[in-house]
Coordinates of C-alpha atoms in Angstrom, one line a residue:
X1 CA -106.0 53.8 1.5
X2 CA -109.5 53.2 -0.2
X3 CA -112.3 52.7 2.0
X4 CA -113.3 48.6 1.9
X5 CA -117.5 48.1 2.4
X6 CA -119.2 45.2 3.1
X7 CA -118.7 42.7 0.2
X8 CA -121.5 41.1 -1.4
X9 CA -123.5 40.5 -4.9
X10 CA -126.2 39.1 -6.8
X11 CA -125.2 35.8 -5.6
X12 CA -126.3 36.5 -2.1
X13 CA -128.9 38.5 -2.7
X14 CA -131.0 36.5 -5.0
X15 CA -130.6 33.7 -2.2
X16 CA -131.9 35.8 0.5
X17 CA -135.1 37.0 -1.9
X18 CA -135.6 32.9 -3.0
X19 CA -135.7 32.5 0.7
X20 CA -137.6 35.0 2.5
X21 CA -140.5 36.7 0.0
X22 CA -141.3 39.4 3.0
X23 CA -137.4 40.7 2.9
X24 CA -137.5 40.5 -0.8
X25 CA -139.2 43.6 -1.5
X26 CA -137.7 45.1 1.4
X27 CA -134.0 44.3 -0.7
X28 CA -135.7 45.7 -4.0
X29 CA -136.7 48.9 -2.5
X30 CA -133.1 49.5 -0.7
X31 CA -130.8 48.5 -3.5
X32 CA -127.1 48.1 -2.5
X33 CA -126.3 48.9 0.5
X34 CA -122.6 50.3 1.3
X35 CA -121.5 49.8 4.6
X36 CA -117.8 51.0 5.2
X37 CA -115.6 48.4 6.8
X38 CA -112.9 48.6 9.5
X39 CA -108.9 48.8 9.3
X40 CA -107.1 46.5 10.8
X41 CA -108.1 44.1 13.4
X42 CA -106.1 45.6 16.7
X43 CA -107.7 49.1 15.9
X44 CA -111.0 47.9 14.8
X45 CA -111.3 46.0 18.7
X46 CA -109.6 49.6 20.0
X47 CA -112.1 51.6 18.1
X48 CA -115.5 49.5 19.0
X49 CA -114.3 49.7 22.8
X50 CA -113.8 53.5 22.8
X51 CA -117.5 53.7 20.8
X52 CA -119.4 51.6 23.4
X53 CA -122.2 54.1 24.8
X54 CA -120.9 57.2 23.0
X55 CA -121.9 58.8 19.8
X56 CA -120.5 58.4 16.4
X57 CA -118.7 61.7 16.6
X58 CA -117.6 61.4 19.9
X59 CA -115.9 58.1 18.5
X60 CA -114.7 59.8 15.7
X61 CA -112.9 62.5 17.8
X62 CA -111.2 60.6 20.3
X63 CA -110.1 58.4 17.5
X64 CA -108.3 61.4 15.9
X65 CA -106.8 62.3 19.2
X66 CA -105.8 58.8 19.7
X67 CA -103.7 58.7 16.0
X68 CA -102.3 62.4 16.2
X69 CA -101.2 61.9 20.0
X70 CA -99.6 58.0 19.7
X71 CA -98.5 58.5 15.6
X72 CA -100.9 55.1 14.9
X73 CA -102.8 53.4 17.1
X74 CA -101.1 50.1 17.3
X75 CA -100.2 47.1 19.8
X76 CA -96.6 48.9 20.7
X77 CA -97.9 52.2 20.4
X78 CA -100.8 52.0 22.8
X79 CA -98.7 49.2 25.5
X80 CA -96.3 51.8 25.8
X81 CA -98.5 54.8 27.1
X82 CA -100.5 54.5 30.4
X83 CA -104.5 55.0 31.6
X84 CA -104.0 58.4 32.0
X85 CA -102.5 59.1 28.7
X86 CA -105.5 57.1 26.8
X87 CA -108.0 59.0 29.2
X88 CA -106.5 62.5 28.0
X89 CA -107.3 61.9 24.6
X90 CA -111.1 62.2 25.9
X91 CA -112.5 58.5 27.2
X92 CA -113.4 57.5 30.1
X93 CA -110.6 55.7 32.9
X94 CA -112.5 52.0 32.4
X95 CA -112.0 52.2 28.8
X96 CA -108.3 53.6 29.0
X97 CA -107.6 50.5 30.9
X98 CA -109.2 48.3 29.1
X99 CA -107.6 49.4 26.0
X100 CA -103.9 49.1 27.9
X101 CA -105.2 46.2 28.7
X102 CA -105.7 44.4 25.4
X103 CA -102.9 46.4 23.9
X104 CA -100.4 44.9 26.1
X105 CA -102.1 41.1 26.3
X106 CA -101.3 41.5 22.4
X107 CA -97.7 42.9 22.5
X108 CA -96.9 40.1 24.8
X109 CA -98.2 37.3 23.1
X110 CA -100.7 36.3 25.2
X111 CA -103.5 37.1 23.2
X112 CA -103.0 35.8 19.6
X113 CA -104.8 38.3 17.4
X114 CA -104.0 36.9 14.1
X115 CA -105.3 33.6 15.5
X116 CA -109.1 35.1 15.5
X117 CA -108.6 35.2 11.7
X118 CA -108.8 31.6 11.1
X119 CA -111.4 30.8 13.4
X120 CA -114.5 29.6 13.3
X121 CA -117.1 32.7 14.0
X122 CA -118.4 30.9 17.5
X123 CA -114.8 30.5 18.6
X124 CA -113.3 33.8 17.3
X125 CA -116.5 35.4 19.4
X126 CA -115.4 33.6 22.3
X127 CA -111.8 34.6 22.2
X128 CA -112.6 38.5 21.5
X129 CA -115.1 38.3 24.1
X130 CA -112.4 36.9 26.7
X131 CA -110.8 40.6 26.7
X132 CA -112.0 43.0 29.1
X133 CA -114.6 45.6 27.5
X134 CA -115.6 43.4 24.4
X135 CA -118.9 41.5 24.9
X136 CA -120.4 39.0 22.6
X137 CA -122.2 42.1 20.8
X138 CA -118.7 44.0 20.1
X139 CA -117.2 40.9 19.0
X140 CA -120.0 40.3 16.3
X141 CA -119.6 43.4 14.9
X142 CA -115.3 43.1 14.6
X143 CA -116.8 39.9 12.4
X144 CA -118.7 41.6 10.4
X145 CA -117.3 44.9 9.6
X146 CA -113.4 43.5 10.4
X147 CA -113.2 40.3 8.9
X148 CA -116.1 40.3 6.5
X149 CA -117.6 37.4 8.2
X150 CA -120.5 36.5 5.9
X151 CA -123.0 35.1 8.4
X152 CA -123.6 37.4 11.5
X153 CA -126.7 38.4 12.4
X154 CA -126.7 39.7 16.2
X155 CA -129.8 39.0 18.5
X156 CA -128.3 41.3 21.0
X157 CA -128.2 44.5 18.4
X158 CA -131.4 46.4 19.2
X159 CA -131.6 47.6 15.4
X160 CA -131.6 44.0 13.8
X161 CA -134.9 43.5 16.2
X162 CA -136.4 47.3 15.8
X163 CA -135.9 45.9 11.5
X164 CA -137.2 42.4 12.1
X165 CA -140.3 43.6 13.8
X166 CA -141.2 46.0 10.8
X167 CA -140.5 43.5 8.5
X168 CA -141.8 40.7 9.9
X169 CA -145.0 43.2 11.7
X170 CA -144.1 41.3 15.2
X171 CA -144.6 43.4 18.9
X172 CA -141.3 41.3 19.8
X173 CA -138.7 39.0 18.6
X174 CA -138.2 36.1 20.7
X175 CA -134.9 34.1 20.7
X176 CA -137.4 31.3 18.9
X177 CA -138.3 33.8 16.0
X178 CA -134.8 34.5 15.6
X179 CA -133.4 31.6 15.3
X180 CA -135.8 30.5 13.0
X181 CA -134.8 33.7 11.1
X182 CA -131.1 33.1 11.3
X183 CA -131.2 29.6 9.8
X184 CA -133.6 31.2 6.9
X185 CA -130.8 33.9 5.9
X186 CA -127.8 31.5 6.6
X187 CA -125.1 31.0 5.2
X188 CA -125.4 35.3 4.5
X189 CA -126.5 36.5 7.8
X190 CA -124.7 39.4 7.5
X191 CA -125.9 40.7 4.6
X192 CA -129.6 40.5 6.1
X193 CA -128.1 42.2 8.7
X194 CA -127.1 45.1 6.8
X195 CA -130.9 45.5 5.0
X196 CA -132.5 45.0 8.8
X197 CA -130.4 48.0 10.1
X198 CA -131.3 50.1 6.8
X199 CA -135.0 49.1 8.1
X200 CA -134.5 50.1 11.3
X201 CA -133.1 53.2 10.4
X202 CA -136.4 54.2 8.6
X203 CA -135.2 54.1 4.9
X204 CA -138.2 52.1 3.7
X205 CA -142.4 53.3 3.0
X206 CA -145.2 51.0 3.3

């Protein structure tokens, strides 16, 4: 399957350059900015659990584990092993069982996956954050790089800050400041959110 990125166009970013003249040059010097999205919605909450507080590549291996030891990483697939069979493919015991955990709340019925789809983003963040191991943070970012939500921008993700301080030359970012922020860039948070991180990341001179 092609890899999906983030979608967005002129449309959003003229907006957010008619809207905010200190990110404007920050867009001009970045150009497009591909950011791969997620698979499916059951292993995009699987992957961000088994990512929390690891690196990239350790991600990336025990994801590979994951699909060569269960076939595909789906509801069935993963509610029909146990802890010790998810801990084996090299996570930790808390995130094992959280992942049996959601798998099997899914299998069942009891948690309505293809619900979050249709809902708003406040209520979809509230359902995804009512399974054990996904916090308000983790559900933003199954949002964004999931279901393409087009206005996320996450006052808990330390990057989005480390960008708006550069951009913006603040010491901090209060919840005040960002706020005001977030209604500037709305209704495309998230594509602000994807030129903040480039920021953050150090991509930009000056």
């Amino acid at each position: 399957m092609a890899e999906r990125y983030f979608p967005y166009g002129d449309e959003e970013v003229a907006y957010l350059k008619a809207r905010d003249k200190k990110l404007a040059p920050v867009i001009d010097q970045i150009g497009h900015v591909c950011r791969a999205m997620d698979g499916d919605l059951f292993g995009s909450v699987m992957h961000h659990i088994i990512g929390q507080q690891v690196s990239t590549a350790a991600q990336q291996t025990v994801w590979k584990r994951m699909r060569e030891g269960l076939g595909e990483v789906s509801a069935v697939a993963v509610a029909a092993s146990n802890a010790d069979e998810l801990q084996a493919f090299g996570t930790t015991f808390r995130k094992a069982d959280y992942m049996l955990d959601f798998a099997r709340k899914v299998d069942s019925g009891e948690f309505d996956l293809d619900a979050v789809r249709s809902m708003p983003d406040e209520d979809a963040i509230a359902a995804l954050s009512s399974l054990r191991g996904v916090g308000e943070w983790t559900a933003e970012m199954i949002l964004l790089f999931c279901l393409g939500r087009p206005d996320i921008l996450s006052f808990k993700d330390l990057a989005i800050q480390r960008g708006m301080r550069a951009v913006y030359h603040h010491r901090e970012i209060t919840r005040e400041q960002f706020e005001r922020y977030r209604r500037r860039y709305s209704p495309y948070g998230s594509v602000a959110s994807l030129y903040l991180w480039e920021v953050s990341r150090g991509v930009i001179s000056g």
